[in-house]
CSV table of C-alpha atoms and ligand atoms in Angstrom, one decimal:
chain,number,residue,atom,x,y,z
A,1,MET,CA,119.2,-253.8,94.9
A,2,THR,CA,116.7,-251.0,93.7
A,3,THR,CA,115.6,-248.5,96.8
A,4,SER,CA,114.1,-245.5,95.1
A,5,ALA,CA,111.2,-245.4,92.8
A,6,TYR,CA,109.7,-242.3,91.2
A,7,ILE,CA,105.9,-242.2,90.4
A,8,HIS,CA,104.4,-239.9,87.6
A,9,ILE,CA,100.8,-238.1,88.3
A,10,PRO,CA,100.1,-236.7,85.0
A,11,PHE,CA,97.2,-234.3,85.9
A,12,CYS,CA,97.0,-230.7,86.6
A,13,LYS,CA,94.4,-228.1,86.7
A,14,SER,CA,95.4,-226.0,84.2
A,15,LYS,CA,98.8,-225.7,82.0
A,16,CYS,CA,101.5,-223.5,83.1
A,17,LYS,CA,102.8,-221.3,79.9
A,18,TYR,CA,106.1,-222.7,80.6
A,19,CYS,CA,105.7,-226.2,80.9
A,20,SER,CA,106.1,-228.9,78.7
A,21,PHE,CA,105.9,-231.9,81.1
A,22,ILE,CA,103.5,-234.7,80.1
A,23,SER,CA,100.2,-233.6,82.1
A,24,TYR,CA,96.6,-233.4,81.2
A,25,THR,CA,93.9,-230.9,81.9
A,26,ASP,CA,90.9,-232.4,80.5
A,27,LYS,CA,90.5,-235.8,82.6
A,28,THR,CA,87.4,-236.8,84.8
A,29,VAL,CA,87.6,-237.6,88.0
A,30,GLU,CA,86.7,-241.3,86.5
A,31,GLN,CA,89.5,-241.3,84.4
A,32,GLN,CA,92.0,-240.1,86.9
A,33,SER,CA,90.6,-243.1,89.0
A,34,GLU,CA,91.4,-245.5,86.0
A,35,TYR,CA,94.7,-244.2,85.7
A,36,ILE,CA,95.5,-245.1,89.6
A,37,ASN,CA,94.1,-248.5,89.2
A,38,THR,CA,96.9,-248.9,86.3
A,39,LEU,CA,99.4,-247.7,88.2
A,40,LEU,CA,98.8,-249.8,91.3
A,41,LYS,CA,98.8,-252.8,88.9
A,42,GLU,CA,102.0,-251.7,87.0
A,43,ILE,CA,103.4,-251.5,90.8
A,44,ASP,CA,102.4,-254.9,91.8
A,45,PHE,CA,103.7,-256.4,88.4
A,46,PHE,CA,107.2,-254.9,88.6
A,47,TYR,CA,108.2,-253.8,92.1
A,48,LYS,CA,110.4,-256.8,93.7
A,49,LYS,CA,109.1,-255.5,97.5
A,50,GLU,CA,112.7,-253.9,98.0
A,51,PRO,CA,112.6,-251.7,101.2
A,52,LEU,CA,112.9,-248.4,99.5
A,53,LYS,CA,114.9,-245.6,101.1
A,54,THR,CA,113.2,-242.9,98.9
A,55,LEU,CA,109.8,-242.5,97.0
A,56,TYR,CA,108.9,-239.5,95.2
A,57,ILE,CA,105.3,-238.9,93.8
A,58,GLY,CA,105.7,-235.7,91.3
A,59,GLY,CA,103.9,-234.7,88.2
A,60,GLY,CA,101.9,-233.1,87.2
A,61,THR,CA,100.3,-232.0,90.2
A,62,PRO,CA,100.1,-235.1,92.3
A,63,SER,CA,98.4,-233.0,95.2
A,64,LEU,CA,95.0,-233.0,92.9
A,65,LEU,CA,94.6,-236.7,93.9
A,66,ASP,CA,92.6,-237.5,96.9
A,67,ILE,CA,94.5,-238.9,100.1
A,68,SER,CA,92.4,-242.5,99.8
A,69,ASP,CA,94.5,-242.6,96.2
A,70,LEU,CA,97.9,-241.8,97.9
A,71,LYS,CA,97.5,-244.0,100.6
A,72,LYS,CA,96.9,-246.8,98.0
A,73,ILE,CA,100.0,-245.8,96.1
A,74,ILE,CA,101.9,-245.8,99.4
A,75,GLY,CA,100.6,-248.8,100.6
A,76,LYS,CA,102.3,-250.9,97.7
A,77,PHE,CA,105.7,-250.2,98.8
A,78,LYS,CA,107.8,-251.5,101.8
A,79,PHE,CA,109.9,-249.1,103.5
A,80,ASP,CA,113.3,-249.0,105.1
A,81,SER,CA,113.7,-247.6,108.9
A,82,ASN,CA,114.2,-244.3,107.8
A,83,PRO,CA,112.5,-243.2,104.2
A,84,GLU,CA,112.1,-239.8,102.6
A,85,ILE,CA,108.7,-239.8,100.9
A,86,THR,CA,108.2,-236.6,98.7
A,87,ILE,CA,105.2,-235.3,97.4
A,88,GLU,CA,105.1,-232.6,94.8
A,89,ILE,CA,102.3,-229.7,95.8
A,90,ASN,CA,100.9,-226.7,94.2
A,91,PRO,CA,99.8,-224.5,96.8
A,92,GLU,CA,96.3,-223.9,95.1
A,93,THR,CA,95.4,-227.5,95.3
A,94,VAL,CA,96.1,-228.3,99.2
A,95,ASP,CA,94.7,-226.9,102.4
A,96,LYS,CA,95.6,-227.5,106.2
A,97,LYS,CA,93.4,-230.7,106.6
A,98,TYR,CA,95.0,-231.9,103.2
A,99,LEU,CA,98.7,-231.2,104.4
A,100,SER,CA,97.7,-233.2,107.7
A,101,GLY,CA,96.5,-236.1,105.5
A,102,LEU,CA,99.4,-236.2,103.7
A,103,TYR,CA,101.8,-236.0,106.7
A,104,MET,CA,99.4,-238.7,108.8
A,105,ASN,CA,99.8,-241.2,106.0
A,106,GLY,CA,103.5,-241.3,105.8
A,107,PHE,CA,105.0,-238.4,103.6
A,108,ASN,CA,107.3,-236.6,105.2
A,109,ARG,CA,109.0,-234.1,102.4
A,110,LEU,CA,106.9,-231.8,100.3
A,111,SER,CA,108.2,-230.0,97.2
A,112,VAL,CA,106.1,-226.8,96.9
A,113,GLY,CA,106.0,-225.3,93.4
A,114,ILE,CA,106.3,-221.5,94.2
A,115,GLN,CA,108.1,-220.3,91.3
A,116,SER,CA,107.8,-216.7,92.1
A,117,PHE,CA,106.4,-214.5,94.7
A,118,ASP,CA,105.2,-211.8,92.5
A,119,ASN,CA,101.7,-212.0,91.7
A,120,LYS,CA,101.9,-210.4,88.1
A,121,ILE,CA,104.4,-212.7,87.3
A,122,LEU,CA,102.8,-215.8,88.4
A,123,GLN,CA,99.5,-214.5,86.4
A,124,SER,CA,101.5,-214.1,83.3
A,125,ILE,CA,103.2,-217.6,83.6
A,126,GLY,CA,99.6,-219.3,83.7
A,127,ARG,CA,100.3,-220.3,87.5
A,128,ILE,CA,96.8,-220.8,89.3
A,129,HIS,CA,98.3,-219.7,93.0
A,130,THR,CA,99.0,-216.6,94.4
A,131,ALA,CA,101.9,-215.7,96.6
A,132,GLN,CA,99.8,-215.1,99.8
A,133,ARG,CA,98.6,-218.7,98.9
A,134,ALA,CA,102.1,-219.7,98.4
A,135,LEU,CA,103.1,-218.5,101.8
A,136,GLN,CA,100.0,-219.7,103.8
A,137,THR,CA,100.9,-223.0,102.4
A,138,VAL,CA,104.0,-223.5,103.9
A,139,LYS,CA,102.7,-222.1,107.2
A,140,ASN,CA,100.0,-224.6,107.0
A,141,ALA,CA,102.7,-227.4,106.3
A,142,LYS,CA,104.5,-226.8,109.2
A,143,GLU,CA,101.6,-227.0,111.5
A,144,ALA,CA,100.9,-230.2,109.9
A,145,GLY,CA,104.2,-231.4,111.2
A,146,PHE,CA,106.5,-231.1,107.8
A,147,LYS,CA,110.0,-230.3,108.6
A,148,ASN,CA,111.4,-231.3,105.2
A,149,ILE,CA,110.0,-228.4,103.0
A,150,SER,CA,111.6,-228.0,99.6
A,151,LEU,CA,110.6,-224.7,97.4
A,152,ASP,CA,111.1,-224.6,93.7
A,153,PHE,CA,112.0,-221.1,92.2
A,154,ILE,CA,112.3,-220.3,88.3
A,155,TYR,CA,114.8,-217.5,87.2
A,156,GLY,CA,114.6,-215.5,84.3
A,157,LEU,CA,110.9,-215.2,84.1
A,158,PRO,CA,109.1,-212.8,82.0
A,159,ALA,CA,109.6,-208.9,83.2
A,160,GLN,CA,111.7,-210.2,86.2
A,161,THR,CA,114.5,-208.3,87.6
A,162,LEU,CA,117.6,-209.1,89.5
A,163,ASP,CA,116.0,-207.3,92.4
A,164,MET,CA,112.6,-209.1,92.5
A,165,PHE,CA,114.3,-212.5,92.2
A,166,ILE,CA,116.9,-211.5,95.3
A,167,LYS,CA,113.8,-210.4,97.4
A,168,ASP,CA,111.9,-213.8,96.4
A,169,LEU,CA,115.0,-215.9,98.0
A,170,GLU,CA,115.2,-213.2,100.7
A,171,LEU,CA,111.7,-213.9,101.6
A,172,ALA,CA,112.4,-217.9,100.8
A,173,VAL,CA,115.1,-217.9,103.6
A,174,LYS,CA,113.0,-216.0,106.4
A,175,MET,CA,110.4,-218.8,105.9
A,176,GLU,CA,112.8,-221.3,107.6
A,177,ILE,CA,112.4,-224.0,105.0
A,178,SER,CA,115.0,-226.9,104.5
A,179,HIS,CA,115.8,-226.9,100.7
A,180,ILE,CA,115.3,-224.9,97.9
A,181,SER,CA,115.6,-225.8,93.9
A,182,LEU,CA,116.2,-223.2,91.4
A,183,TYR,CA,115.4,-223.4,87.6
A,184,GLY,CA,116.5,-221.1,84.7
A,185,LEU,CA,113.5,-220.8,82.4
A,186,LYS,CA,113.8,-222.6,79.5
A,187,ILE,CA,111.3,-222.4,76.8
A,188,GLU,CA,111.0,-225.7,75.1
A,189,GLU,CA,109.0,-227.1,72.5
A,190,GLY,CA,105.5,-228.0,73.2
A,191,CYS,CA,104.9,-225.1,76.1
A,192,SER,CA,102.7,-222.4,75.2
A,193,PHE,CA,105.6,-220.2,75.3
A,194,PHE,CA,107.2,-222.3,72.5
A,195,ASN,CA,104.3,-220.7,70.3
A,196,PHE,CA,103.7,-217.5,71.6
A,197,ALA,CA,107.0,-215.9,73.0
A,198,PRO,CA,106.5,-213.7,76.2
A,199,LYS,CA,107.8,-210.2,76.1
A,200,HIS,CA,110.4,-208.6,78.3
A,201,LEU,CA,112.3,-212.0,79.2
A,202,PRO,CA,115.4,-211.3,80.8
A,203,ASP,CA,118.8,-211.6,78.7
A,204,ASP,CA,121.0,-214.4,79.4
A,205,ASP,CA,123.6,-212.3,81.3
A,206,THR,CA,120.8,-211.4,83.6
A,207,GLN,CA,119.9,-215.1,84.2
A,208,ALA,CA,123.3,-215.7,84.8
A,209,ASP,CA,123.4,-212.6,87.6
A,210,MET,CA,120.4,-214.2,89.2
A,211,TYR,CA,121.9,-217.4,89.4
A,212,LEU,CA,125.2,-216.3,90.8
A,213,ALA,CA,123.2,-213.8,93.2
A,214,ALA,CA,121.3,-217.1,94.2
A,215,ILE,CA,124.3,-218.8,95.2
A,216,ASP,CA,125.6,-215.8,97.1
A,217,ILE,CA,122.5,-215.4,99.2
A,218,LEU,CA,121.4,-218.5,99.9
A,219,GLU,CA,125.3,-219.6,101.2
A,220,HIS,CA,125.2,-216.8,103.2
A,221,ASN,CA,122.3,-218.0,105.0
A,222,GLY,CA,122.9,-221.3,106.0
A,223,PHE,CA,122.3,-223.4,102.5
A,224,SER,CA,124.5,-225.7,101.2
A,225,HIS,CA,124.9,-225.5,97.2
A,226,TYR,CA,125.2,-229.2,96.9
A,227,GLU,CA,123.9,-229.6,93.6
A,228,ILE,CA,124.2,-227.3,90.1
A,229,SER,CA,120.3,-226.2,91.0
A,230,ASN,CA,119.7,-227.2,94.6
A,231,PHE,CA,120.6,-226.0,97.9
A,232,ALA,CA,119.9,-227.7,101.4
A,233,ARG,CA,120.2,-226.9,105.1
A,234,CYS,CA,122.4,-229.6,106.5
A,235,GLY,CA,121.1,-232.8,106.4
A,236,PHE,CA,118.2,-231.8,104.1
A,237,GLU,CA,119.9,-232.8,100.8
A,238,SER,CA,117.1,-234.5,98.8
A,239,LYS,CA,118.0,-238.1,99.2
A,240,HIS,CA,115.8,-239.2,96.0
A,241,ASN,CA,117.9,-236.7,94.0
A,242,LEU,CA,121.1,-237.7,95.1
A,243,ASN,CA,120.1,-241.5,94.2
A,244,TYR,CA,119.7,-240.2,90.4
A,245,TRP,CA,122.9,-238.0,90.9
A,246,ASN,CA,125.1,-240.9,92.1
A,247,ASP,CA,123.9,-243.0,89.6
A,248,ARG,CA,121.9,-245.5,91.4
A,249,GLU,CA,118.7,-247.6,90.1
A,250,TYR,CA,115.2,-246.7,90.3
A,251,TYR,CA,111.9,-247.6,89.2
A,252,GLY,CA,109.6,-245.5,87.1
A,253,PHE,CA,106.1,-246.0,87.4
A,254,GLY,CA,103.1,-244.1,85.5
A,255,ALA,CA,102.7,-242.7,82.2
A,256,ALA,CA,105.9,-241.0,80.8
A,257,ALA,CA,108.0,-242.0,83.9
A,258,HIS,CA,111.5,-242.9,83.4
A,259,GLY,CA,113.5,-245.6,85.6
A,260,TYR,CA,116.9,-247.4,85.5
A,261,ILE,CA,117.3,-251.0,86.4
A,262,SER,CA,121.0,-251.7,85.8
A,263,PRO,CA,121.9,-252.0,82.8
A,264,VAL,CA,118.9,-250.6,81.3
A,265,ARG,CA,117.2,-246.9,81.0
A,266,TYR,CA,113.9,-247.3,80.3
A,267,SER,CA,110.3,-245.1,79.8
A,268,ASN,CA,106.9,-246.0,80.0
A,269,HIS,CA,104.6,-245.0,77.3
A,270,ARG,CA,103.9,-241.3,77.0
A,271,SER,CA,100.1,-241.1,76.7
A,272,ILE,CA,97.9,-242.4,79.4
A,273,GLU,CA,95.9,-244.0,76.7
A,274,GLU,CA,98.9,-246.2,75.8
A,275,TYR,CA,100.1,-246.4,78.9
A,276,GLN,CA,96.9,-248.0,80.4
A,277,LYS,CA,96.8,-250.6,77.8
A,278,LYS,CA,100.3,-251.5,77.8
A,279,TYR,CA,101.6,-250.8,81.4
A,280,LYS,CA,103.9,-253.9,80.9
A,281,GLU,CA,105.7,-252.6,78.0
A,282,LYS,CA,108.9,-250.6,78.6
A,283,ASP,CA,110.5,-248.8,76.2
A,284,VAL,CA,114.4,-249.5,76.3
A,285,LEU,CA,116.3,-245.9,76.0
A,286,GLU,CA,119.5,-247.2,75.9
A,287,LYS,CA,122.0,-250.1,77.4
A,288,ILE,CA,124.2,-248.6,79.9
A,289,ASP,CA,127.7,-250.1,78.7
A,290,GLU,CA,130.9,-249.6,80.1
A,291,THR,CA,131.7,-246.1,77.9
A,292,LYS,CA,127.9,-244.6,78.4
A,293,HIS,CA,128.5,-245.6,82.2
A,294,LEU,CA,131.9,-243.6,82.2
A,295,GLU,CA,130.2,-240.7,80.6
A,296,GLU,CA,127.4,-240.9,83.1
A,297,THR,CA,129.5,-240.7,86.0
A,298,ILE,CA,131.3,-237.8,84.4
A,299,PHE,CA,128.1,-236.1,83.7
A,300,LEU,CA,126.3,-236.8,86.9
A,301,GLY,CA,129.5,-236.1,89.3
A,302,PHE,CA,130.1,-232.7,87.7
A,303,ARG,CA,126.3,-232.0,88.6
A,304,LYS,CA,127.3,-232.2,92.1
A,305,ALA,CA,129.2,-229.3,94.0
A,306,GLU,CA,131.5,-231.8,95.5
A,307,GLY,CA,132.5,-232.9,91.7
A,308,ILE,CA,134.2,-236.1,90.7
A,309,ASP,CA,136.4,-238.7,92.7
A,310,VAL,CA,139.2,-239.4,90.2
A,311,GLN,CA,140.5,-242.2,92.5
A,312,ASN,CA,137.3,-243.7,92.3
A,313,ILE,CA,136.7,-243.6,88.4
A,314,ASN,CA,140.1,-245.0,88.1
A,315,LYS,CA,139.3,-247.9,89.8
A,316,ILE,CA,136.1,-248.5,88.4
A,317,PHE,CA,136.8,-248.1,84.6
A,318,ASN,CA,140.5,-249.2,84.8
A,319,ILE,CA,141.8,-246.0,83.4
A,320,ASP,CA,144.2,-242.8,84.1
A,321,PHE,CA,141.5,-239.9,84.3
A,322,GLU,CA,143.9,-237.3,84.2
A,323,TYR,CA,145.8,-238.5,81.5
A,324,SER,CA,142.5,-239.2,79.3
A,325,TYR,CA,141.1,-235.6,79.7
A,326,ARG,CA,144.3,-233.8,80.1
A,327,LYS,CA,143.4,-231.4,77.3
A,328,ILE,CA,139.7,-230.6,78.5
A,329,LEU,CA,141.1,-230.5,82.3
A,330,LYS,CA,143.9,-228.1,80.9
A,331,LYS,CA,141.4,-225.7,79.1
A,332,TYR,CA,138.8,-225.2,81.9
A,333,LEU,CA,141.1,-225.2,84.8
A,334,GLU,CA,143.0,-222.4,83.1
A,335,SER,CA,139.7,-220.5,82.2
A,336,GLY,CA,138.5,-220.8,86.2
A,337,HIS,CA,135.6,-223.1,85.0
A,338,LEU,CA,137.1,-226.0,86.9
A,339,ILE,CA,138.6,-226.4,90.0
A,340,LYS,CA,141.2,-228.9,91.7
A,341,THR,CA,140.0,-230.7,94.6
A,342,GLU,CA,141.4,-233.2,97.3
A,343,SER,CA,139.8,-236.0,95.4
A,344,GLY,CA,139.2,-234.7,91.8
A,345,TYR,CA,137.7,-232.2,90.2
A,346,LYS,CA,134.4,-229.7,90.7
A,347,LEU,CA,133.0,-226.9,88.8
A,348,SER,CA,133.4,-223.5,89.8
A,349,ASN,CA,130.3,-221.1,90.1
A,350,GLU,CA,131.2,-219.8,86.6
A,351,GLY,CA,131.5,-223.5,85.5
A,352,PHE,CA,128.0,-224.4,86.4
A,353,LEU,CA,126.9,-221.7,84.1
A,354,ILE,CA,128.2,-223.0,81.2
A,355,SER,CA,128.2,-226.9,82.6
A,356,ASN,CA,126.3,-228.1,79.0
A,357,PHE,CA,129.3,-226.8,77.2
A,358,ILE,CA,131.8,-228.3,79.6
A,359,LEU,CA,130.0,-231.7,79.9
A,360,ALA,CA,129.7,-231.7,76.2
A,361,ASP,CA,133.4,-231.6,75.9
A,362,PHE,CA,134.2,-234.3,78.3
A,363,ILE,CA,131.5,-236.7,76.3
A,364,ASP,CA,132.9,-235.8,72.9
A,365,CYS,CA,136.4,-236.2,74.1
B,1,SF4,S1,104.6,-226.6,85.7
B,1,SF4,FE1,103.8,-228.2,87.1
B,1,SF4,S2,101.7,-227.1,87.5
B,1,SF4,FE2,102.3,-226.2,85.8
B,1,SF4,S3,101.4,-227.5,84.1
B,1,SF4,FE3,103.5,-228.2,84.6
B,1,SF4,S4,103.4,-230.0,85.7
B,1,SF4,FE4,101.3,-228.8,85.6
């Protein structure tokens, strides 16, 4: 049964220089309304009325929408008794009244795009908010009733030093929020930094130091490092993201959204014009056969701090995991990038740093 849904809202006030997501900054209110109407039709057409455990509205900047539109979207779904309903917000687009509106209409988790508390850095990467605005937003969100607040940070930003990043995290910890996501800056095709490389980028070693320092600070302040990029206070792990990492099904609604309804991973049309014309068409990205399923189980399992459960894998796929992967296991156990656990294997913190290489080795095996 599919009990999670992701909804993509592809509108932003302006484009951040590091961003290569699908988002438009030039759409009128009327065009946004038209998009919402298509979205509602798509949900009507595909959603089979299963009670959802998680709903995640991301973007783009979903907090650019009116509360009335968000209410219409939420109103399309049934929920189980204790759902997690998340919306991504940009501090510059919300005030106290808006946050109360979100809370009163059923949202119970916020993902706040902070990225940095340094105003010079924020400006240099094209963010529209300031550190002061971000701090006020978290305060307002708490006053509106939100207990489950996640903050997003990026490390490895232009002119960012290890000390600056540590200060950001120390401030975040003091704010008594429940969840933190950390992403290392990656400059990909399609973003402004790809064409105009920023100066003073921290090198790979500094980025690695930032990641390891973050683990240290957050773990010493009551956060558990439950996934490669995610940290939570006990009980506040993201249920929606765990659904992805546990390789379960989810709907994807909206332009460029991805979904997984076993055995098919699909995506919607990327441009909103195409999506609006052909919202009933899904692009089949891949059919998940047994080999692919095993690869995904390994890949997603190693993203989680608990790692993979060997017995479980052996049972599901009728293999002897430790025999099949003996060479890779030996190599990375000896190098300290893998750790043996009671039920299987997990990546060490140094292993997380080079997880792409390690996982590629498992997949190519
Ligand atoms: S990073 Fe977020 S707010 Fe910035 S342009 Fe991309 S989607 Fe929009």
